[in-house]
PDB file of C-alpha atoms in Angstrom:
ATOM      1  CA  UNK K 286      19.880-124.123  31.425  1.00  0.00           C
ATOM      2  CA  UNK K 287      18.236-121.847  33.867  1.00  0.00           C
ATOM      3  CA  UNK K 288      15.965-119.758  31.474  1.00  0.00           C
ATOM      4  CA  UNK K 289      15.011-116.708  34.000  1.00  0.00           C
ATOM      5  CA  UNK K 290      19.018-116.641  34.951  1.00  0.00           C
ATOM      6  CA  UNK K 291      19.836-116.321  30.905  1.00  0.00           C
ATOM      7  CA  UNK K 292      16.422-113.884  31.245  1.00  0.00           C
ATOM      8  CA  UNK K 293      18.513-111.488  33.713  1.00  0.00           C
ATOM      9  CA  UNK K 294      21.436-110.296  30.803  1.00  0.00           C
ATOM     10  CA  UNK K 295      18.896-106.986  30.935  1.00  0.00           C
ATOM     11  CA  UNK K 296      18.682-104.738  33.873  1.00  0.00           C
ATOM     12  CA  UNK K 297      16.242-102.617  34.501  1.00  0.00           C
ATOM     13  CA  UNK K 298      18.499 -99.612  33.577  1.00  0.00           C
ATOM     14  CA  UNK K 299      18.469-100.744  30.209  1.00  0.00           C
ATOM     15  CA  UNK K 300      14.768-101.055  29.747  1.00  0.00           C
ATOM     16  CA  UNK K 301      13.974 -97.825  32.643  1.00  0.00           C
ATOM     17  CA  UNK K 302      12.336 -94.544  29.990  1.00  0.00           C
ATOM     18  CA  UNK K 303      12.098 -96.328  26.751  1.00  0.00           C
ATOM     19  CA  UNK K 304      10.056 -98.770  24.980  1.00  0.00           C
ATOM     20  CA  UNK K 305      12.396-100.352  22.628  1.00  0.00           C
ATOM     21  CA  UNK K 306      16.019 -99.182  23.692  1.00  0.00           C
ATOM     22  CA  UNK K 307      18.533-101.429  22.346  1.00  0.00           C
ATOM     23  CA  UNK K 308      18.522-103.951  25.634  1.00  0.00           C
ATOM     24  CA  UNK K 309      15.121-104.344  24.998  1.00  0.00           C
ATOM     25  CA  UNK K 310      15.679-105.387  21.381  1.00  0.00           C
ATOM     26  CA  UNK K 311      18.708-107.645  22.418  1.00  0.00           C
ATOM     27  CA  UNK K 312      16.150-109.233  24.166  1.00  0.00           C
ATOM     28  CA  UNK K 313      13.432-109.920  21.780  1.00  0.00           C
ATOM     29  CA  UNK K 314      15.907-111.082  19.592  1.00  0.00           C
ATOM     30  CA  UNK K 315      17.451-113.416  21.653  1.00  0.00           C
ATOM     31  CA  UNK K 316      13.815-115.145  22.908  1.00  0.00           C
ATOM     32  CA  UNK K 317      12.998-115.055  18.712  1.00  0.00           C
ATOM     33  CA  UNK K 318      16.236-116.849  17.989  1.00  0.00           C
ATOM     34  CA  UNK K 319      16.368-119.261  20.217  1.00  0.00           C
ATOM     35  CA  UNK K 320      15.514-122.787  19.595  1.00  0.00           C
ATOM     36  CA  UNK K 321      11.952-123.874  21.773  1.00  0.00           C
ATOM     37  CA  UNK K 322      12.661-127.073  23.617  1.00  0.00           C
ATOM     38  CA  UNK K 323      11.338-129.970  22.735  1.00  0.00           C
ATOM     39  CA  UNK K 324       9.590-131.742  25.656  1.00  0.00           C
ATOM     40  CA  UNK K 325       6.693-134.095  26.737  1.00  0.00           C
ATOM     41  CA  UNK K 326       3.378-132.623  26.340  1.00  0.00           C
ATOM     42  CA  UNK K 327       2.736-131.852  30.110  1.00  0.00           C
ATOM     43  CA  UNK K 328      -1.151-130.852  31.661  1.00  0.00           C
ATOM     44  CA  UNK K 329      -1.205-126.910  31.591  1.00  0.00           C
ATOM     45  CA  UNK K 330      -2.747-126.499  34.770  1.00  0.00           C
ATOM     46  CA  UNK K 331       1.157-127.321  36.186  1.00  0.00           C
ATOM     47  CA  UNK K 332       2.890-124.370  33.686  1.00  0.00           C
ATOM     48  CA  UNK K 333      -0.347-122.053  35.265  1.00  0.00           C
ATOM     49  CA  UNK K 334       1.459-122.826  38.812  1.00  0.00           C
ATOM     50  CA  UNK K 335       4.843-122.940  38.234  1.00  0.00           C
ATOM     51  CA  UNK K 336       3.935-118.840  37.152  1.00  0.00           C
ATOM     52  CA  UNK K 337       1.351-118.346  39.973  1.00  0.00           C
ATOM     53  CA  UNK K 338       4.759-119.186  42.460  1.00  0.00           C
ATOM     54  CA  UNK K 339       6.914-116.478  40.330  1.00  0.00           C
ATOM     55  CA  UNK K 340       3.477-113.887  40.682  1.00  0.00           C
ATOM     56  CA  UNK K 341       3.343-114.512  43.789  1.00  0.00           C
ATOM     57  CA  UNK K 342       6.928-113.984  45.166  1.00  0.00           C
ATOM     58  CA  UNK K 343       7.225-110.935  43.117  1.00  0.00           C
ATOM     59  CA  UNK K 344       3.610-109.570  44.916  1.00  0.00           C
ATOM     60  CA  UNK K 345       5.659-110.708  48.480  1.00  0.00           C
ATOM     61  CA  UNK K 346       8.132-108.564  47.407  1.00  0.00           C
ATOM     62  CA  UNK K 347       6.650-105.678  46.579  1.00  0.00           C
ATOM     63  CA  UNK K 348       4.637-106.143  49.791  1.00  0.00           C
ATOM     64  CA  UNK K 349       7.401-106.674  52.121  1.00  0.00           C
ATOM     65  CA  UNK K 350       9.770-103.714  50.519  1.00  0.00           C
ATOM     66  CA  UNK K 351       7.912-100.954  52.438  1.00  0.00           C
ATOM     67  CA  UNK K 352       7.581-102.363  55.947  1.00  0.00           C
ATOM     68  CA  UNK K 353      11.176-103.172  56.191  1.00  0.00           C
ATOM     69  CA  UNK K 354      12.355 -99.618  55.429  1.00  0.00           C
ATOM     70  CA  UNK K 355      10.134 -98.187  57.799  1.00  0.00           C
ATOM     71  CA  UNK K 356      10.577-100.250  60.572  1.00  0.00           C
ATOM     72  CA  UNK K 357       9.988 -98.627  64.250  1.00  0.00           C
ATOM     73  CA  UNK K 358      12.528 -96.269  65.209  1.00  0.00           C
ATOM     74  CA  UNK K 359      13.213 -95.154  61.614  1.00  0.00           C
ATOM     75  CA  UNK K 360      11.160 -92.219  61.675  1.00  0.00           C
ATOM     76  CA  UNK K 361      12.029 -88.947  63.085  1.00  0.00           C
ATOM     77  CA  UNK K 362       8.317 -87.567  64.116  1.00  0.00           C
ATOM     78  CA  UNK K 363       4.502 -88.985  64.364  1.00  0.00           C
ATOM     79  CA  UNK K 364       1.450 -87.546  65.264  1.00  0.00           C
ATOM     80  CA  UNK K 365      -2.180 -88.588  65.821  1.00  0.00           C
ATOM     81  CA  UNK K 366      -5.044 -86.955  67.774  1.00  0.00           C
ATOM     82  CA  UNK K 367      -3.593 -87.552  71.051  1.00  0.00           C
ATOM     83  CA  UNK K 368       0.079 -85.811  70.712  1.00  0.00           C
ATOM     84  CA  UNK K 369       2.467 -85.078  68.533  1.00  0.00           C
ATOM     85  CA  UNK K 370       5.852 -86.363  68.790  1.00  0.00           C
ATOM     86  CA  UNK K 371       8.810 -85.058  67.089  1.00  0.00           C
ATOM     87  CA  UNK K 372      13.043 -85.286  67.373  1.00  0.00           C
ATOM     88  CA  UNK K 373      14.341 -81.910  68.171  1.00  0.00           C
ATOM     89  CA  UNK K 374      18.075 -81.229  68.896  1.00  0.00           C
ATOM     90  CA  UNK K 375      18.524 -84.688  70.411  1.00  0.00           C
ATOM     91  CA  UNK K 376      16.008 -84.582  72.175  1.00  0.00           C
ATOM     92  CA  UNK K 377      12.096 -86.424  71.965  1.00  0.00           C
ATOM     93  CA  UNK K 378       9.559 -83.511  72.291  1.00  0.00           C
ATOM     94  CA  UNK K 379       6.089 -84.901  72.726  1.00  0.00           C
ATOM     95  CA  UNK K 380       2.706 -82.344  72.558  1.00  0.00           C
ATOM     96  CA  UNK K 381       0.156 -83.288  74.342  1.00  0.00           C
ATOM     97  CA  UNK K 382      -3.067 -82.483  72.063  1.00  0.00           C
ATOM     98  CA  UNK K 383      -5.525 -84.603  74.080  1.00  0.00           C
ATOM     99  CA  UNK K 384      -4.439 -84.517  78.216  1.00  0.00           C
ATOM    100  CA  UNK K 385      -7.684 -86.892  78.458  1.00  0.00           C
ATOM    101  CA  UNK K 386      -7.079 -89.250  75.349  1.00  0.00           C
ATOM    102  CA  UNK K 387      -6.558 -93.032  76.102  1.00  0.00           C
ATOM    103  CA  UNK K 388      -2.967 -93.886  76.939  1.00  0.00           C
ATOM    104  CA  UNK K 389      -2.864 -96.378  74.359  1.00  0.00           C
ATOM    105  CA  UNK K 390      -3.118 -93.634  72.183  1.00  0.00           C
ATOM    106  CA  UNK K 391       0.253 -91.577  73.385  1.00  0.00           C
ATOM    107  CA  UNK K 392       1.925 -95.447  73.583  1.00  0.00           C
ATOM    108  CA  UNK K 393       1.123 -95.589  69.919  1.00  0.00           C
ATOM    109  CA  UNK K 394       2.727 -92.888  68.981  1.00  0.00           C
ATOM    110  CA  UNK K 395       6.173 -93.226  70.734  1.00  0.00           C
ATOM    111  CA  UNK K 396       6.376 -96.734  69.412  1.00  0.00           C
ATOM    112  CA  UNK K 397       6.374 -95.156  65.858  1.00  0.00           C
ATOM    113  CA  UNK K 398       9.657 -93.162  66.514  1.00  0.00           C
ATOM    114  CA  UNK K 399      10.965 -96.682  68.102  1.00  0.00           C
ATOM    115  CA  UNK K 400      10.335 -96.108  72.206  1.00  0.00           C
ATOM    116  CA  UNK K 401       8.860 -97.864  74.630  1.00  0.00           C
ATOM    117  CA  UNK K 402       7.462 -95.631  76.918  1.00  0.00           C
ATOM    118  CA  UNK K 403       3.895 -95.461  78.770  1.00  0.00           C
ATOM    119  CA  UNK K 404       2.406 -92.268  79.593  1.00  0.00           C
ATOM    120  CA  UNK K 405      -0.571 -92.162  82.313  1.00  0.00           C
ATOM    121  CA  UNK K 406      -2.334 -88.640  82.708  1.00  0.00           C
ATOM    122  CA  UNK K 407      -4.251 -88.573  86.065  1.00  0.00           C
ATOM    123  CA  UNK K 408      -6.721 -85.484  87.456  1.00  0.00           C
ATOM    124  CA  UNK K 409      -4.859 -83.292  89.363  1.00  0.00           C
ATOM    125  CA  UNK K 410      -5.670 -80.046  91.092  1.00  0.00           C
ATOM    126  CA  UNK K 411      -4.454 -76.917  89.404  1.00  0.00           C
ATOM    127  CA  UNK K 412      -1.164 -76.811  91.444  1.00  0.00           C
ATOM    128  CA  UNK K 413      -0.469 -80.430  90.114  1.00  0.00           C
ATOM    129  CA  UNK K 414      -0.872 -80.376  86.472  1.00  0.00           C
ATOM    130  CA  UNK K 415       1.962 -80.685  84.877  1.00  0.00           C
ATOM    131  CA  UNK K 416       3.713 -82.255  87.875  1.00  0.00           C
ATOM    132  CA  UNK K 417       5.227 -85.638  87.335  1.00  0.00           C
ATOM    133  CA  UNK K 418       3.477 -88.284  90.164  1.00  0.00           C
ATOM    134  CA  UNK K 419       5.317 -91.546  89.906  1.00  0.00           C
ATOM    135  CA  UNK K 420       8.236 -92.043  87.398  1.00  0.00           C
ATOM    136  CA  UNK K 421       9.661 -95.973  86.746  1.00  0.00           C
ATOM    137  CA  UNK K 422      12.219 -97.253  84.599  1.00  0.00           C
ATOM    138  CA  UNK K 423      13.314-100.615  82.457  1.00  0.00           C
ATOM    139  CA  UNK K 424      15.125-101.549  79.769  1.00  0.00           C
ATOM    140  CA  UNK K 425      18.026 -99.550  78.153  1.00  0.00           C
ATOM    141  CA  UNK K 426      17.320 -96.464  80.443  1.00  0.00           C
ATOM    142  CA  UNK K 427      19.839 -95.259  82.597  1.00  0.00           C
ATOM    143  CA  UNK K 428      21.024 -92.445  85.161  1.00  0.00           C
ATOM    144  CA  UNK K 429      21.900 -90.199  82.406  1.00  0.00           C
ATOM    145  CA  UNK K 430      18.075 -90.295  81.035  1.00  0.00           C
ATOM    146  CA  UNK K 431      16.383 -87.296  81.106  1.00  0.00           C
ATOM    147  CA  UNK K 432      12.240 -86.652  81.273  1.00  0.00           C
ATOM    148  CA  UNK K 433      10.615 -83.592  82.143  1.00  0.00           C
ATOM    149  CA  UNK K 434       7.145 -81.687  81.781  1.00  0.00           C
ATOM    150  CA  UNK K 435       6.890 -78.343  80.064  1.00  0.00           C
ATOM    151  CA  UNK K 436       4.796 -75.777  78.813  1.00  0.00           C
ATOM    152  CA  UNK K 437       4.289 -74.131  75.213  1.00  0.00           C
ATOM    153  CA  UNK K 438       3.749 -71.289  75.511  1.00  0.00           C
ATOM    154  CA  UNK K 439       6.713 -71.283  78.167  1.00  0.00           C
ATOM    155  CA  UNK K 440       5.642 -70.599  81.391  1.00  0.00           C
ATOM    156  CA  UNK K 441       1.678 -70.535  80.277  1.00  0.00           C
ATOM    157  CA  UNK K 442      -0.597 -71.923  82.679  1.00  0.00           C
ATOM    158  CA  UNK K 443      -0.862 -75.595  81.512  1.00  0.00           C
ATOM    159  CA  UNK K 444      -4.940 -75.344  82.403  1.00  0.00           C
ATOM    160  CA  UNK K 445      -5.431 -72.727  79.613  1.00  0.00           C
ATOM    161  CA  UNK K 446      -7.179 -73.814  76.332  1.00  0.00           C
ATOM    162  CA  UNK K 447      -4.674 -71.816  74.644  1.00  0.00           C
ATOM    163  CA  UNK K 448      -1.765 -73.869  77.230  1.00  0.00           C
ATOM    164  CA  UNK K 449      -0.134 -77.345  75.563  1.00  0.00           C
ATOM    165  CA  UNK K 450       1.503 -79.586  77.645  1.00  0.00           C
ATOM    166  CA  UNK K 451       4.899 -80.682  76.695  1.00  0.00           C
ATOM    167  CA  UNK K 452       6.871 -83.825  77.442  1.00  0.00           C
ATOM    168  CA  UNK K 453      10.453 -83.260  76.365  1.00  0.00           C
ATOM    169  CA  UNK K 454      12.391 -86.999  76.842  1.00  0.00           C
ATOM    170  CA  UNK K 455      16.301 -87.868  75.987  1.00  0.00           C
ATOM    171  CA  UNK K 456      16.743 -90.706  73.439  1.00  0.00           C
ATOM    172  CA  UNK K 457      17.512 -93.349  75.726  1.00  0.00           C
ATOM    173  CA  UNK K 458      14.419 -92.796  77.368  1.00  0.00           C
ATOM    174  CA  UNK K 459      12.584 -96.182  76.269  1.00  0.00           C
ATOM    175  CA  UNK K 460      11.414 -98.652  78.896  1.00  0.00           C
ATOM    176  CA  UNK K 461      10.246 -95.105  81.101  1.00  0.00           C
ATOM    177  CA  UNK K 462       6.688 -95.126  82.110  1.00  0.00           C
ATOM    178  CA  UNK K 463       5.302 -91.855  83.494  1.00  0.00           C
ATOM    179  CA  UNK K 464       2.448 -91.212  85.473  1.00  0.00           C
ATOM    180  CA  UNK K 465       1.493 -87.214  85.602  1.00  0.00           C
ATOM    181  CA  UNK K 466      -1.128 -85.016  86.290  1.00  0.00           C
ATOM    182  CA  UNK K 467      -3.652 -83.279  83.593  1.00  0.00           C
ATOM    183  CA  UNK K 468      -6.497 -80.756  84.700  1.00  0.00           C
ATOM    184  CA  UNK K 469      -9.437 -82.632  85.967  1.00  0.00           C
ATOM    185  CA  UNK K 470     -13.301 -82.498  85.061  1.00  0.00           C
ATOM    186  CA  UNK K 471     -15.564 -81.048  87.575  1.00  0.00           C
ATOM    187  CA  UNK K 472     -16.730 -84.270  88.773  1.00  0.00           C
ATOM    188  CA  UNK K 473     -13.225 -86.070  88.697  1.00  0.00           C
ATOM    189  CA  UNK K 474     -11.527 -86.592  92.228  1.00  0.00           C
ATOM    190  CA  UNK K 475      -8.005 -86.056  92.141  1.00  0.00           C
ATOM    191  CA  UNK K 476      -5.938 -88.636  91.705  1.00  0.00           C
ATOM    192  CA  UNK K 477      -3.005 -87.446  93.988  1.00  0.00           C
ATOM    193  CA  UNK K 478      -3.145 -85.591  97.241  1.00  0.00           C
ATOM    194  CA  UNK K 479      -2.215 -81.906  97.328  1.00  0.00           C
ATOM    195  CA  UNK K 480      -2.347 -80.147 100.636  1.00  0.00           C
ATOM    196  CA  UNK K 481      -5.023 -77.448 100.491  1.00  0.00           C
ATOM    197  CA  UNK K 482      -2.846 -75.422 102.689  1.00  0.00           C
ATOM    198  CA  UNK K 483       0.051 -75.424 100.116  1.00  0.00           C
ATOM    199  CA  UNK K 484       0.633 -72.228  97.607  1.00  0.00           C
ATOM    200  CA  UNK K 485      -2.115 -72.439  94.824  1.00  0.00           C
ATOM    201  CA  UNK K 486      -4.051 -74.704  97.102  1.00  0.00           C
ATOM    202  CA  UNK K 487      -7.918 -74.243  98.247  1.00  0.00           C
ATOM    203  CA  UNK K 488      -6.967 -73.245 101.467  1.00  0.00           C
ATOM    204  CA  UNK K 489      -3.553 -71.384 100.744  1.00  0.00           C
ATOM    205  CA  UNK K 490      -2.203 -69.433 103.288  1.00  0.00           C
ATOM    206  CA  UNK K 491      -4.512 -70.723 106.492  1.00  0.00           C
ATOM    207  CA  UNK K 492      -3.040 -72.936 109.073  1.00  0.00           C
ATOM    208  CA  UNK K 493      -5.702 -76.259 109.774  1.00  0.00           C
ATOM    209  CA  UNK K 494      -3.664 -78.167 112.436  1.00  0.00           C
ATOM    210  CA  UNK K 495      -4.961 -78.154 116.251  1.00  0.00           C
ATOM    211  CA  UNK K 496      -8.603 -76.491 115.147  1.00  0.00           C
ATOM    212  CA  UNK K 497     -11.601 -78.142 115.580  1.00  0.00           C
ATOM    213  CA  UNK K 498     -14.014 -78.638 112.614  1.00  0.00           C
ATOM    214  CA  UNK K 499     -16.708 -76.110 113.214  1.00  0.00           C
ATOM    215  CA  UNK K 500     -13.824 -73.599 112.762  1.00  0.00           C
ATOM    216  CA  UNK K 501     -12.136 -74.993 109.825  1.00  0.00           C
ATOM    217  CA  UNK K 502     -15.447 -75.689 108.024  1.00  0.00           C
ATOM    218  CA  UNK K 503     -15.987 -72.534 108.160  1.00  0.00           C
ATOM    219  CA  UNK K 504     -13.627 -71.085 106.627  1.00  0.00           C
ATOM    220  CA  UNK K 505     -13.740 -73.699 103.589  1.00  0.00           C
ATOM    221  CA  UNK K 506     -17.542 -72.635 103.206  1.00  0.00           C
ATOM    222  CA  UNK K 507     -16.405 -68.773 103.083  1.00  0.00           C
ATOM    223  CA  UNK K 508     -13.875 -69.807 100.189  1.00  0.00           C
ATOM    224  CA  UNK K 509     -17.266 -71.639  98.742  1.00  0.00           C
ATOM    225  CA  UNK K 510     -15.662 -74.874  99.441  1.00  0.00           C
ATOM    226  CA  UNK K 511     -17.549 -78.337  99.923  1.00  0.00           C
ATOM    227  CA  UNK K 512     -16.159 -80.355 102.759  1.00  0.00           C
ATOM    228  CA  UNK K 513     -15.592 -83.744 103.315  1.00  0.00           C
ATOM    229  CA  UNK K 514     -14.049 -85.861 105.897  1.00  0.00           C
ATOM    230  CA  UNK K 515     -11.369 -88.773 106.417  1.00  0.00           C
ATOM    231  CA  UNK K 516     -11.195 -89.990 109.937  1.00  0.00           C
ATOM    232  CA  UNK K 517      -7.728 -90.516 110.897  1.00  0.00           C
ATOM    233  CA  UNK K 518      -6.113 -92.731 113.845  1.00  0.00           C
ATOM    234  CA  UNK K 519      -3.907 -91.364 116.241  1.00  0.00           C
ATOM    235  CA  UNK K 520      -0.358 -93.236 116.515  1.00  0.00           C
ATOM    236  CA  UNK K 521       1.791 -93.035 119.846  1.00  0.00           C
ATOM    237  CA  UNK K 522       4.438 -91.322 117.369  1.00  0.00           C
ATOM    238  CA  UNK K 523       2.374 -88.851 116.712  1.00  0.00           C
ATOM    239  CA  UNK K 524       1.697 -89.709 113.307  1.00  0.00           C
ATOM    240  CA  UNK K 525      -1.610 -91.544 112.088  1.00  0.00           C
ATOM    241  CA  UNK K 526      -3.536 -93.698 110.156  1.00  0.00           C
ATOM    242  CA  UNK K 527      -6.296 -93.914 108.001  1.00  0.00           C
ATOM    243  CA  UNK K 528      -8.527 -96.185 106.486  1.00  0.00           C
ATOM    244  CA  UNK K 529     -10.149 -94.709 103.053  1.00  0.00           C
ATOM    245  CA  UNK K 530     -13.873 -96.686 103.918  1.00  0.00           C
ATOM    246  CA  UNK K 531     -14.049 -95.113 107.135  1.00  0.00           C
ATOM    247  CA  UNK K 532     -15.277 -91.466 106.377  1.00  0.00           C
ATOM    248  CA  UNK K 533     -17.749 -88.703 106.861  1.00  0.00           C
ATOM    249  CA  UNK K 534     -21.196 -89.802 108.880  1.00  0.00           C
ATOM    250  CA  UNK K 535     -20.032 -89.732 112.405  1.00  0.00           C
ATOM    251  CA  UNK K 536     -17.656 -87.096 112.663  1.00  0.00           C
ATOM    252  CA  UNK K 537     -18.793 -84.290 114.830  1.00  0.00           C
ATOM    253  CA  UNK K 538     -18.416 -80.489 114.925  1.00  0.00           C
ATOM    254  CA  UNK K 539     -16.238 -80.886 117.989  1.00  0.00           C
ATOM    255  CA  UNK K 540     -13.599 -82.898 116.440  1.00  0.00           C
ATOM    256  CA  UNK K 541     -10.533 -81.930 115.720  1.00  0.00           C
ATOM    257  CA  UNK K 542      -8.348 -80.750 112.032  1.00  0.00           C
ATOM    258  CA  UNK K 543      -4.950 -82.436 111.380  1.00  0.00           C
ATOM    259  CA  UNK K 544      -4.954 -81.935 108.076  1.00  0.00           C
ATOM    260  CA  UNK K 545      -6.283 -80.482 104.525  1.00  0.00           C
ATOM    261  CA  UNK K 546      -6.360 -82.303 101.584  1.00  0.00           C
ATOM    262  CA  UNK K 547      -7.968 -80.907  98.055  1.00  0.00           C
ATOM    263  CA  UNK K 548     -10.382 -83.512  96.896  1.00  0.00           C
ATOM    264  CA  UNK K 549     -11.432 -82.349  93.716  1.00  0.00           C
ATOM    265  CA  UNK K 550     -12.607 -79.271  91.857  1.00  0.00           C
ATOM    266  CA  UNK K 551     -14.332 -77.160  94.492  1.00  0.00           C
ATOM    267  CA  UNK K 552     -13.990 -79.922  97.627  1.00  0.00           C
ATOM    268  CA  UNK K 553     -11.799 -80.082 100.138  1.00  0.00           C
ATOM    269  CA  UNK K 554     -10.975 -82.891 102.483  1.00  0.00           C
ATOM    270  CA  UNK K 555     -10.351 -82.928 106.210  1.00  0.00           C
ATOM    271  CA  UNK K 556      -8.510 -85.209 108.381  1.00  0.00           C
ATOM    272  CA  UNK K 557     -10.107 -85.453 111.021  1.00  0.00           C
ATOM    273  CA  UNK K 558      -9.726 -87.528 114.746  1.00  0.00           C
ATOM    274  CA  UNK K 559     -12.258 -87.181 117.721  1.00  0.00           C
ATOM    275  CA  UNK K 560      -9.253 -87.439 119.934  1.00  0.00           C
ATOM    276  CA  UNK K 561      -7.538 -84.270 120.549  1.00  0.00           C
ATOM    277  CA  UNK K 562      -3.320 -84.757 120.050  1.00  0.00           C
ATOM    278  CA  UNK K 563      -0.931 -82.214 120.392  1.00  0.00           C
ATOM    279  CA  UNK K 564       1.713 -82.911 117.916  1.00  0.00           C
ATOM    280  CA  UNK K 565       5.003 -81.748 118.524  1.00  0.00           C
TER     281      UNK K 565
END
């Protein structure tokens, strides 16, 4: 006979609020009553295992109960230093707390609501934060996905202490990775090139092309603006090309602007070319 099966008769609601409720004297009854069986005298040390394997598969069950109920994906919101992530009206709403935190940090936390999705914040210049630079997708996510940067406040200025930056994403979203700017430290270059002639750039509203440095330079130093150089190569199709080593030392007051890049906080590069091309 299978003692622990005969054991089972009483369930735990019979025993659950009370010490001595009438399972729980059916049961001391029954182990009183019944005859012991008789059989050879055995070492103890094996009775001492044969209960350390019932200890021990009850302990595995107690241990294992927990993790499979919350598996990943179960849970509805998270939240550590780096952002907190939360399901709101079908939709994944992710605040960024820390824009310079370690992106292992933000992967953490969308693999606790169940999605696999990589988040990169790069320095960008104050036109850029916010923007989304490079956007990939894999696995389950399809057309119909959405992703987008906000603001909370709406419409606050995302560089603001008092500005959070919000990642709103649908729920098929996993297998996205996002790379996206985040206001930079003084001494950070940015990490994607913004014209400085653009709205909001360094040198908004003032035209570079077809002016020769000592003129252009100028005008960055009256907007207190450092200035670097890139030396660019002249193509027959009117574009060019560059080469990021071959900067700065050489390039002479005579040369000539195509272009204006913003650098980093307070520096703006110019694309320079000793050759003089009108560009249609």
């Amino acid at each position: 006979m299978n003692d622990l099966r005969q054991l089972a008769r009483v369930g735990d609601e019979d025993l659950a609020g009370q010490a001595s409720g009438a399972g729980a004297r059916t049961l001391l009854a029954s182990i009183i009553a019944e005859e012991p069986v008789k059989e050879p005298r055995r070492p103890p040390w094996k009775r001492l295992a044969a209960a350390g394997v019932v200890t021990a598969a009850l302990a595995a069950a107690v241990v294992l109960g927990p993790s499979i109920l919350n598996t990943p994906g179960s849970a509805t919101s998270y939240a550590n230093a780096a952002m907190d992530i939360k399901l709101e009206n079908g939709m994944w709403v992710a605040r960024i707390k820390d824009p310079f935190a370690d992106p292992a940090r933000y992967e953490e936390a969308f693999h606790a609501v169940g999605l696999d999705v990589k988040l990169q914040l790069e320095p960008a210049s104050p036109r850029q934060v916010g923007e989304i630079f490079q956007l990939g997708t894999g696995g389950d996510i399809g057309q119909s996905s959405s992703i987008a940067i906000d603001s909370d406040p709406k419409d606050c200025k995302i560089t603001a202490p008092d500005c959070t930056m919000v990642l709103t994403l649908s729920q098929n979203a996993s297998g996205a990775w996002i790379k996206a700017g985040r206001p930079a430290k003084a001494d950070e270059p940015y990490a994607n090139g913004n014209r400085a002639t653009m709205d909001g750039g360094s040198l908004a509203g003032y035209t570079v092309g077809d002016k020769q440095v000592s003129e252009v330079a100028a005008e960055a130093e009256r907007r207190g603006l450092k200035v670097v150089y890139q030396i660019v190569q002249p193509q027959p199709d009117g574009g060019y090309a560059m080469n990021p080593d071959d900067q700065s030392a050489a390039v002479g007051q005579d040369w000539w602007v195509w272009d204006a890049e913003d650098a980093q906080l307070g520096v703006v590069r110019l694309l320079v070319s000793e050759e003089h091309v009108i560009r249609k």
